[in-house]
Every structure is written in C-alpha cells, then in structure tokens.
PDB file of C-alpha atoms in Angstrom:
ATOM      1  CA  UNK A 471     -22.264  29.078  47.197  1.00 77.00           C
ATOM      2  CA  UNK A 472     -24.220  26.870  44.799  1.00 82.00           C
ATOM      3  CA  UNK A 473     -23.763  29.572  42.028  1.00 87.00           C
ATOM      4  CA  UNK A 474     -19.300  29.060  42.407  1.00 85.00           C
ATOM      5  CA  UNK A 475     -20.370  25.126  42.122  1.00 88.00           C
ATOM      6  CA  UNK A 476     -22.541  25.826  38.907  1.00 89.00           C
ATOM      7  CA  UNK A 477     -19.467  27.713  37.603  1.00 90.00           C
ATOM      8  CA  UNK A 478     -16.663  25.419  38.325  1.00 90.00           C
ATOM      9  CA  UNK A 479     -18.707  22.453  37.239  1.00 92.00           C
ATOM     10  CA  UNK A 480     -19.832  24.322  34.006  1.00 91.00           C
ATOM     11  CA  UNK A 481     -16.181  25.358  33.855  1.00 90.00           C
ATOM     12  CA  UNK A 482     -15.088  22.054  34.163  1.00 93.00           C
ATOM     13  CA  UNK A 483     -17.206  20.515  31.616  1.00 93.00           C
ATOM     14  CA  UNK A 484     -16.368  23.213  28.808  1.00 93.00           C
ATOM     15  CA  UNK A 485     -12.922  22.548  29.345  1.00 94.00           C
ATOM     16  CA  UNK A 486     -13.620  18.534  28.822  1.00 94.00           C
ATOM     17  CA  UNK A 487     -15.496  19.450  25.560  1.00 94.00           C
ATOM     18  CA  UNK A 488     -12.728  21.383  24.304  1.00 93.00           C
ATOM     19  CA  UNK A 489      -9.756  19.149  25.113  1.00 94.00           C
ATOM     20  CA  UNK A 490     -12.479  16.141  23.753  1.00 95.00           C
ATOM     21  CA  UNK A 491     -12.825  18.285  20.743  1.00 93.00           C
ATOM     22  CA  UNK A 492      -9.121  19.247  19.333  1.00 94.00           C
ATOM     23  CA  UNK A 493      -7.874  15.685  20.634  1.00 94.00           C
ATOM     24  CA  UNK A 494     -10.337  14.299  18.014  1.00 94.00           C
ATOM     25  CA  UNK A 495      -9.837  16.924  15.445  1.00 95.00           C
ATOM     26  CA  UNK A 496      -6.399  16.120  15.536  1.00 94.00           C
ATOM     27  CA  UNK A 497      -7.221  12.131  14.959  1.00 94.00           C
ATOM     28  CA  UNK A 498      -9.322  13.342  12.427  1.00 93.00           C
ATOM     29  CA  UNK A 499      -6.653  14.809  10.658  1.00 94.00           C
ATOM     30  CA  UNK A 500      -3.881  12.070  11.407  1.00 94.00           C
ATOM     31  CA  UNK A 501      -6.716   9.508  10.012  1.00 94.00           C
ATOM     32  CA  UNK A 502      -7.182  11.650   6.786  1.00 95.00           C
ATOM     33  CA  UNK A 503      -3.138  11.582   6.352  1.00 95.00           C
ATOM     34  CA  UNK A 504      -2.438   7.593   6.777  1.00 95.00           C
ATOM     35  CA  UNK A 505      -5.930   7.300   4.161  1.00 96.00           C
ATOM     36  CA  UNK A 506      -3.743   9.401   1.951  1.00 96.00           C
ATOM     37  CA  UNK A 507      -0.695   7.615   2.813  1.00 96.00           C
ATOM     38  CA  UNK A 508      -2.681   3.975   1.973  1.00 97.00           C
ATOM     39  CA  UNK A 509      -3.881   4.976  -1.015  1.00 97.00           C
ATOM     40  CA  UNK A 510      -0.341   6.062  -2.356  1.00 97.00           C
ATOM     41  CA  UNK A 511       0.920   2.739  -0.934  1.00 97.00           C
ATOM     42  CA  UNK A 512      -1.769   0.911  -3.503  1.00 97.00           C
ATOM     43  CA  UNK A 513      -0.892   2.769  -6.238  1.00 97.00           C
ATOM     44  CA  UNK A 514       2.685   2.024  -5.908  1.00 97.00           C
ATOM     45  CA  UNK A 515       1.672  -2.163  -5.090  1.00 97.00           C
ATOM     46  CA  UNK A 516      -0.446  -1.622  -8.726  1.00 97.00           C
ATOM     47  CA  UNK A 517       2.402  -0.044 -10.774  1.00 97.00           C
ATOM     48  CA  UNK A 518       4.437  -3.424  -9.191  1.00 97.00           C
ATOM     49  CA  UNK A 519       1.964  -5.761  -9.969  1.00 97.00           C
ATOM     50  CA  UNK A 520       1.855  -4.910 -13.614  1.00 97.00           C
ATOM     51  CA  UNK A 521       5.706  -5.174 -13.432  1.00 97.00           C
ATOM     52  CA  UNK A 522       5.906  -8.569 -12.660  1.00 97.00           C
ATOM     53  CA  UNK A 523       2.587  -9.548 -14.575  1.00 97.00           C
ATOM     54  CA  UNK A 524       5.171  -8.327 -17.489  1.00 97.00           C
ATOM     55  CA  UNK A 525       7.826 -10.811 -16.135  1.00 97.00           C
ATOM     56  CA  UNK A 526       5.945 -13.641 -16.226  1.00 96.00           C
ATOM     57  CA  UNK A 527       4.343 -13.418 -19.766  1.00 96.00           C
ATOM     58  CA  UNK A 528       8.166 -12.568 -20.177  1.00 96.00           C
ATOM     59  CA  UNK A 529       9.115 -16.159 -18.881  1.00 94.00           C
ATOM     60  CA  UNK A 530       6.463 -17.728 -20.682  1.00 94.00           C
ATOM     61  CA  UNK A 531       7.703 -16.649 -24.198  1.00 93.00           C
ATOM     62  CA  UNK A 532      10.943 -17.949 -22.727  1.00 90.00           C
ATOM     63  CA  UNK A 533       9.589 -21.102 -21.929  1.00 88.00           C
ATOM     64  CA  UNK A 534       7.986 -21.414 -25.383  1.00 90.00           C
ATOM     65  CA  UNK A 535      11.231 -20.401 -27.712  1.00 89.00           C
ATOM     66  CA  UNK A 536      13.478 -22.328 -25.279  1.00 86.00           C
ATOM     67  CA  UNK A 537      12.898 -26.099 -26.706  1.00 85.00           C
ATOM     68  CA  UNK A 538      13.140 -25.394 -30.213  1.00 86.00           C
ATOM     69  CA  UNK A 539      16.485 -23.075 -29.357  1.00 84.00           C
ATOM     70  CA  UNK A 540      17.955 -26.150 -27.931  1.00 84.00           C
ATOM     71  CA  UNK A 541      17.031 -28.426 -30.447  1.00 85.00           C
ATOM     72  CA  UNK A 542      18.661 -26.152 -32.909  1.00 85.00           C
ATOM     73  CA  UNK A 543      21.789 -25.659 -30.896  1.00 85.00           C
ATOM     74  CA  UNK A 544      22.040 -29.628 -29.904  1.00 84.00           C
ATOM     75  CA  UNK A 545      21.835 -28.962 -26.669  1.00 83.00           C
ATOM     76  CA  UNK A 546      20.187 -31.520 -24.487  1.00 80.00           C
ATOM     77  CA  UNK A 547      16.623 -31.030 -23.259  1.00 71.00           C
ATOM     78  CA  UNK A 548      17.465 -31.271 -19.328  1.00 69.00           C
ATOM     79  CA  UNK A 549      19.542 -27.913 -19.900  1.00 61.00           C
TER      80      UNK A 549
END
C-alpha cells in the first residue's frame, strides 16, 4: 500500500515537472520572438528618426533662404 502511494505521488510530481517544463519552454520561446519582434520595431523607429532629422535641417534651410526670397520678390515679411 505505501509502495502505490510512492508511485502515484512520484507519478504525480513527474507529470508537474513536465507540464512546468514545456509551459516554460514555450514562454521561452514566445519571449525570444517579441525580443526579435522589439528589436525590428527599433530599427524601423531609427530609419524614421533620421527621416525627420532630414526634415527639419530641411525646414531650417527654408527658414534661412525664405527672408531674402521675399525681399527679392517684394513680398511682405509677415508672409
């Protein structure tokens, strides 16, 4: 009698380890995907950054030509 409780509990508790160890393999794996999936999401944040670090010295060259365009054209300064 003490020998079926020894089994079943020793059953038991290999069946605990097992479901304990493919439920964290599995978050081991989703983990490793959503890294992967973070990292593409910075690279695409960096390729937009650049873009609109482009606009801006864009709109600065703007701002800088702008005045002496309208001065040229007559046009007044408020424009």
């Amino acid at each position: 009698m003490a020998e079926d409780v020894v089994i079943s509990i020793v059953g038991l508790a290999v069946s605990v380890v097992g479901v304990l160890g493919s439920a964290l393999c599995w978050l081991g794996k989703k983990s490793k995907e959503v890294e992967v999936r973070f990292k593409e999401v910075e690279k695409r944040f960096g390729i937009i950054e650049k873009k609109f670090e482009a606009m801006d010295r864009r709109f600065e060259e703007f701002a800088e030509i702008l005045p002496p365009l309208q001065t040229r054209l007559g046009w007044p300064s408020w424009l």
